[in-house]
């Protein structure tokens, strides 16, 4: 008994905020220390001073953006385009799956299973090397479509879950005043499903940004491609990959905190 | 009034949910302006029957005619009927993301294609009728159960239906709120609205019903005027049911 009480107290102590921060700092310090000693053992020559110019350079003409911000802009543009398209695909697939059409349900189901069970890299090769020549897609279009299809399939499940989470009585009330199915979705169901969809949807935005890195294999310009290019010029692999990772993290953390702000706003309003 | 054509007519209606036969050979009609109260033990098919009238449940066999339209597979026919038939639910089913006023105007605006100003005037008029004009800008969750149900009644009335269906409108309410909802329903009955109410409120039934319908096991067991039904029910089962629910 005493053992249980003690364990509870220890657990409670460990989950307090100052303790959490201390543990976090300790773990991070350990990881960094490990990387540094490892690099030292390899005789790695750190050259962090060469990194800032890939962000910004200033000279007589003023400030010039380096390659990393351009790469980031590429990542954000690519992800935004692909996410917009993925939302449309996801909604369409979800509505088909929830429809009364047997063919529609089968098509949606087939699409979902094919996409979900294929590695993203393979899907990218299919879009670039197979659909590319057939439909005349350049590498950028192939990348956007590939990401949109891949995430569209996942997003369709988020939509489906969100739509199903709205109480059945809402459908009945809306039907009983004579609304069409389209009106019911638009005015009654979708506005209410937003609060159910927001958390998983944020996860998808973050995933999209991270998985957009894969298009570097077909040399579409974005953050990871930029990193690879810089490394092939400079051999600064440790510094650059740490930097690129930090940039990805910064972006996704901003998105997550934005989303939790939105979430709070949506839940307050009911 | 007895010679006027029925506004609702069910003939030989059957309905089953999988292996469970919910309705068996339902024959039933309602004249314009008639107030019908449907009662019976739970699971007797009362709700299923009135939900068939606006096709929230589809019937398997037989025919249902509402306001001259026979209900079949044609979804635009069904929508046309739903615009003439208001429905009030046990769980209110207000739209929680819309204000009270928006709950009331969304039907007139989106379905009847009414202008926003006209719809709001209509909505405020009906909120007045259900005695809560001051709640127009609140969200449903800010209202009591009785107020929510009155909003739900007003929402249906805003479609200016010819028929109102009530599916156990007071069963989910705290006892002290039942009266305010019944009062609104009595006032509505006094305006000559055609009403079909599934309810256990026998006091209400005595006050407003023209016809009592007693159901059990998916069948209509007895149809009678209230004075006859309450004082001298023909069927044994109706008598037992009344004994049970009038005891307290």
mmCIF file of N, CA and C in Angstrom, chain A residues 69-130:
data_model
loop_
_atom_site.group_PDB
_atom_site.id
_atom_site.type_symbol
_atom_site.label_atom_id
_atom_site.label_comp_id
_atom_site.label_asym_id
_atom_site.label_seq_id
_atom_site.Cartn_x
_atom_site.Cartn_y
_atom_site.Cartn_z
ATOM 1 N N UNK A 69 15.156 30.247 -46.565
ATOM 2 C CA UNK A 69 13.807 30.862 -46.622
ATOM 3 C C UNK A 69 13.095 30.586 -47.943
ATOM 4 N N UNK A 70 13.838 30.568 -49.024
ATOM 5 C CA UNK A 70 13.193 30.257 -50.308
ATOM 6 C C UNK A 70 12.684 28.820 -50.320
ATOM 7 N N UNK A 71 13.505 27.953 -49.765
ATOM 8 C CA UNK A 71 13.078 26.553 -49.675
ATOM 9 C C UNK A 71 11.826 26.413 -48.824
ATOM 10 N N UNK A 72 11.819 27.159 -47.697
ATOM 11 C CA UNK A 72 10.647 27.128 -46.820
ATOM 12 C C UNK A 72 9.409 27.644 -47.557
ATOM 13 N N UNK A 73 9.611 28.731 -48.315
ATOM 14 C CA UNK A 73 8.487 29.265 -49.095
ATOM 15 C C UNK A 73 7.980 28.199 -50.066
ATOM 16 N N UNK A 74 8.924 27.466 -50.657
ATOM 17 C CA UNK A 74 8.529 26.385 -51.578
ATOM 18 C C UNK A 74 7.707 25.324 -50.855
ATOM 19 N N UNK A 75 8.171 24.941 -49.671
ATOM 20 C CA UNK A 75 7.443 23.936 -48.879
ATOM 21 C C UNK A 75 6.038 24.417 -48.543
ATOM 22 N N UNK A 76 5.960 25.686 -48.132
ATOM 23 C CA UNK A 76 4.648 26.203 -47.720
ATOM 24 C C UNK A 76 3.701 26.311 -48.912
ATOM 25 N N UNK A 77 4.215 26.794 -50.037
ATOM 26 C CA UNK A 77 3.365 26.887 -51.232
ATOM 27 C C UNK A 77 2.870 25.507 -51.649
ATOM 28 N N UNK A 78 3.810 24.577 -51.733
ATOM 29 C CA UNK A 78 3.469 23.216 -52.143
ATOM 30 C C UNK A 78 2.435 22.608 -51.197
ATOM 31 N N UNK A 79 2.680 22.748 -49.886
ATOM 32 C CA UNK A 79 1.771 22.158 -48.908
ATOM 33 C C UNK A 79 0.396 22.816 -48.956
ATOM 34 N N UNK A 80 0.391 24.135 -49.148
ATOM 35 C CA UNK A 80 -0.890 24.837 -49.174
ATOM 36 C C UNK A 80 -1.718 24.401 -50.376
ATOM 37 N N UNK A 81 -1.081 24.382 -51.545
ATOM 38 C CA UNK A 81 -1.795 23.941 -52.753
ATOM 39 C C UNK A 81 -2.321 22.522 -52.564
ATOM 40 N N UNK A 82 -1.415 21.646 -52.102
ATOM 41 C CA UNK A 82 -1.794 20.244 -51.967
ATOM 42 C C UNK A 82 -2.862 20.082 -50.898
ATOM 43 N N UNK A 83 -2.783 20.872 -49.822
ATOM 44 C CA UNK A 83 -3.774 20.708 -48.755
ATOM 45 C C UNK A 83 -5.149 21.172 -49.210
ATOM 46 N N UNK A 84 -5.174 22.292 -49.946
ATOM 47 C CA UNK A 84 -6.451 22.776 -50.474
ATOM 48 C C UNK A 84 -7.121 21.717 -51.333
ATOM 49 N N UNK A 85 -6.336 21.132 -52.206
ATOM 50 C CA UNK A 85 -6.855 20.092 -53.084
ATOM 51 C C UNK A 85 -7.246 18.850 -52.281
ATOM 52 N N UNK A 86 -6.427 18.535 -51.269
ATOM 53 C CA UNK A 86 -6.703 17.353 -50.442
ATOM 54 C C UNK A 86 -8.022 17.516 -49.690
ATOM 55 N N UNK A 87 -8.328 18.757 -49.244
ATOM 56 C CA UNK A 87 -9.601 18.998 -48.566
ATOM 57 C C UNK A 87 -10.762 18.694 -49.496
ATOM 58 N N UNK A 88 -10.641 19.169 -50.743
ATOM 59 C CA UNK A 88 -11.706 18.942 -51.718
ATOM 60 C C UNK A 88 -11.872 17.448 -51.988
ATOM 61 N N UNK A 89 -10.741 16.766 -52.215
ATOM 62 C CA UNK A 89 -10.798 15.319 -52.466
ATOM 63 C C UNK A 89 -11.383 14.598 -51.256
ATOM 64 N N UNK A 90 -10.906 14.984 -50.074
ATOM 65 C CA UNK A 90 -11.363 14.330 -48.852
ATOM 66 C C UNK A 90 -12.859 14.481 -48.649
ATOM 67 N N UNK A 91 -13.369 15.698 -48.871
ATOM 68 C CA UNK A 91 -14.806 15.929 -48.684
ATOM 69 C C UNK A 91 -15.605 15.107 -49.688
ATOM 70 N N UNK A 92 -15.150 15.121 -50.930
ATOM 71 C CA UNK A 92 -15.848 14.373 -51.986
ATOM 72 C C UNK A 92 -15.897 12.882 -51.653
ATOM 73 N N UNK A 93 -14.733 12.342 -51.267
ATOM 74 C CA UNK A 93 -14.664 10.905 -50.970
ATOM 75 C C UNK A 93 -15.537 10.573 -49.753
ATOM 76 N N UNK A 94 -15.489 11.452 -48.739
ATOM 77 C CA UNK A 94 -16.305 11.201 -47.543
ATOM 78 C C UNK A 94 -17.790 11.220 -47.889
ATOM 79 N N UNK A 95 -18.213 12.196 -48.704
ATOM 80 C CA UNK A 95 -19.632 12.289 -49.055
ATOM 81 C C UNK A 95 -20.057 11.082 -49.887
ATOM 82 N N UNK A 96 -19.152 10.631 -50.774
ATOM 83 C CA UNK A 96 -19.472 9.430 -51.546
ATOM 84 C C UNK A 96 -19.648 8.230 -50.623
ATOM 85 N N UNK A 97 -18.750 8.127 -49.640
ATOM 86 C CA UNK A 97 -18.834 6.969 -48.746
ATOM 87 C C UNK A 97 -20.085 6.992 -47.908
ATOM 88 N N UNK A 98 -20.576 8.196 -47.605
ATOM 89 C CA UNK A 98 -21.765 8.300 -46.762
ATOM 90 C C UNK A 98 -23.040 8.349 -47.587
ATOM 91 N N UNK A 99 -22.889 8.301 -48.923
ATOM 92 C CA UNK A 99 -24.070 8.465 -49.770
ATOM 93 C C UNK A 99 -24.855 7.160 -49.861
ATOM 94 N N UNK A 100 -26.011 7.245 -50.500
ATOM 95 C CA UNK A 100 -26.823 6.047 -50.707
ATOM 96 C C UNK A 100 -26.424 5.303 -51.972
ATOM 97 N N UNK A 101 -25.481 5.890 -52.743
ATOM 98 C CA UNK A 101 -25.101 5.274 -54.011
ATOM 99 C C UNK A 101 -24.138 4.113 -53.761
ATOM 100 N N UNK A 102 -24.534 2.933 -54.209
ATOM 101 C CA UNK A 102 -23.670 1.764 -53.992
ATOM 102 C C UNK A 102 -22.352 1.948 -54.742
ATOM 103 N N UNK A 103 -22.450 2.418 -55.993
ATOM 104 C CA UNK A 103 -21.243 2.628 -56.802
ATOM 105 C C UNK A 103 -20.343 3.675 -56.139
ATOM 106 N N UNK A 104 -20.947 4.760 -55.665
ATOM 107 C CA UNK A 104 -20.185 5.820 -55.021
ATOM 108 C C UNK A 104 -19.431 5.301 -53.811
ATOM 109 N N UNK A 105 -20.130 4.526 -52.997
ATOM 110 C CA UNK A 105 -19.482 3.978 -51.803
ATOM 111 C C UNK A 105 -18.323 3.065 -52.176
ATOM 112 N N UNK A 106 -18.552 2.233 -53.217
ATOM 113 C CA UNK A 106 -17.506 1.289 -53.632
ATOM 114 C C UNK A 106 -16.285 2.039 -54.162
ATOM 115 N N UNK A 107 -16.514 3.061 -54.980
ATOM 116 C CA UNK A 107 -15.407 3.840 -55.539
ATOM 117 C C UNK A 107 -14.603 4.491 -54.416
ATOM 118 N N UNK A 108 -15.321 5.097 -53.487
ATOM 119 C CA UNK A 108 -14.648 5.790 -52.385
ATOM 120 C C UNK A 108 -13.829 4.808 -51.551
ATOM 121 N N UNK A 109 -14.438 3.666 -51.264
ATOM 122 C CA UNK A 109 -13.770 2.651 -50.471
ATOM 123 C C UNK A 109 -12.508 2.159 -51.171
ATOM 124 N N UNK A 110 -12.627 1.877 -52.481
ATOM 125 C CA UNK A 110 -11.490 1.391 -53.262
ATOM 126 C C UNK A 110 -10.361 2.407 -53.282
ATOM 127 N N UNK A 111 -10.730 3.662 -53.533
ATOM 128 C CA UNK A 111 -9.744 4.740 -53.563
ATOM 129 C C UNK A 111 -8.991 4.797 -52.239
ATOM 130 N N UNK A 112 -9.756 4.772 -51.165
ATOM 131 C CA UNK A 112 -9.162 4.886 -49.836
ATOM 132 C C UNK A 112 -8.186 3.747 -49.572
ATOM 133 N N UNK A 113 -8.616 2.523 -49.888
ATOM 134 C CA UNK A 113 -7.768 1.379 -49.575
ATOM 135 C C UNK A 113 -6.499 1.381 -50.417
ATOM 136 N N UNK A 114 -6.634 1.723 -51.687
ATOM 137 C CA UNK A 114 -5.455 1.735 -52.561
ATOM 138 C C UNK A 114 -4.444 2.765 -52.060
ATOM 139 N N UNK A 115 -4.924 3.972 -51.820
ATOM 140 C CA UNK A 115 -4.005 5.047 -51.447
ATOM 141 C C UNK A 115 -3.410 4.807 -50.063
ATOM 142 N N UNK A 116 -4.276 4.338 -49.142
ATOM 143 C CA UNK A 116 -3.818 4.209 -47.774
ATOM 144 C C UNK A 116 -2.790 3.095 -47.630
ATOM 145 N N UNK A 117 -2.864 2.120 -48.510
ATOM 146 C CA UNK A 117 -1.977 0.973 -48.367
ATOM 147 C C UNK A 117 -0.788 1.015 -49.305
ATOM 148 N N UNK A 118 -0.469 2.211 -49.796
ATOM 149 C CA UNK A 118 0.672 2.332 -50.696
ATOM 150 C C UNK A 118 1.656 3.316 -50.066
ATOM 151 N N UNK A 119 2.963 2.992 -50.088
ATOM 152 C CA UNK A 119 3.906 3.972 -49.539
ATOM 153 C C UNK A 119 3.840 5.276 -50.336
ATOM 154 N N UNK A 120 3.989 6.371 -49.644
ATOM 155 C CA UNK A 120 3.925 7.674 -50.301
ATOM 156 C C UNK A 120 4.957 7.781 -51.422
ATOM 157 N N UNK A 121 6.129 7.210 -51.171
ATOM 158 C CA UNK A 121 7.188 7.305 -52.182
ATOM 159 C C UNK A 121 6.771 6.604 -53.481
ATOM 160 N N UNK A 122 6.150 5.433 -53.328
ATOM 161 C CA UNK A 122 5.697 4.695 -54.510
ATOM 162 C C UNK A 122 4.613 5.497 -55.237
ATOM 163 N N UNK A 123 3.719 6.073 -54.449
ATOM 164 C CA UNK A 123 2.652 6.877 -55.047
ATOM 165 C C UNK A 123 3.247 8.042 -55.844
ATOM 166 N N UNK A 124 4.292 8.645 -55.281
ATOM 167 C CA UNK A 124 4.944 9.765 -55.975
ATOM 168 C C UNK A 124 5.545 9.290 -57.297
ATOM 169 N N UNK A 125 6.198 8.116 -57.271
ATOM 170 C CA UNK A 125 6.776 7.580 -58.511
ATOM 171 C C UNK A 125 5.673 7.293 -59.524
ATOM 172 N N UNK A 126 4.540 6.770 -59.039
ATOM 173 C CA UNK A 126 3.419 6.494 -59.959
ATOM 174 C C UNK A 126 2.970 7.796 -60.621
ATOM 175 N N UNK A 127 2.819 8.843 -59.817
ATOM 176 C CA UNK A 127 2.364 10.115 -60.385
ATOM 177 C C UNK A 127 3.393 10.700 -61.354
ATOM 178 N N UNK A 128 4.676 10.610 -60.955
ATOM 179 C CA UNK A 128 5.690 11.287 -61.764
ATOM 180 C C UNK A 128 6.084 10.481 -62.999
ATOM 181 N N UNK A 129 6.328 9.179 -62.795
ATOM 182 C CA UNK A 129 6.844 8.381 -63.913
ATOM 183 C C UNK A 129 5.750 7.754 -64.754
ATOM 184 N N UNK A 130 4.539 7.557 -64.180
ATOM 185 C CA UNK A 130 3.461 6.921 -64.952
ATOM 186 C C UNK A 130 2.448 7.962 -65.428
#
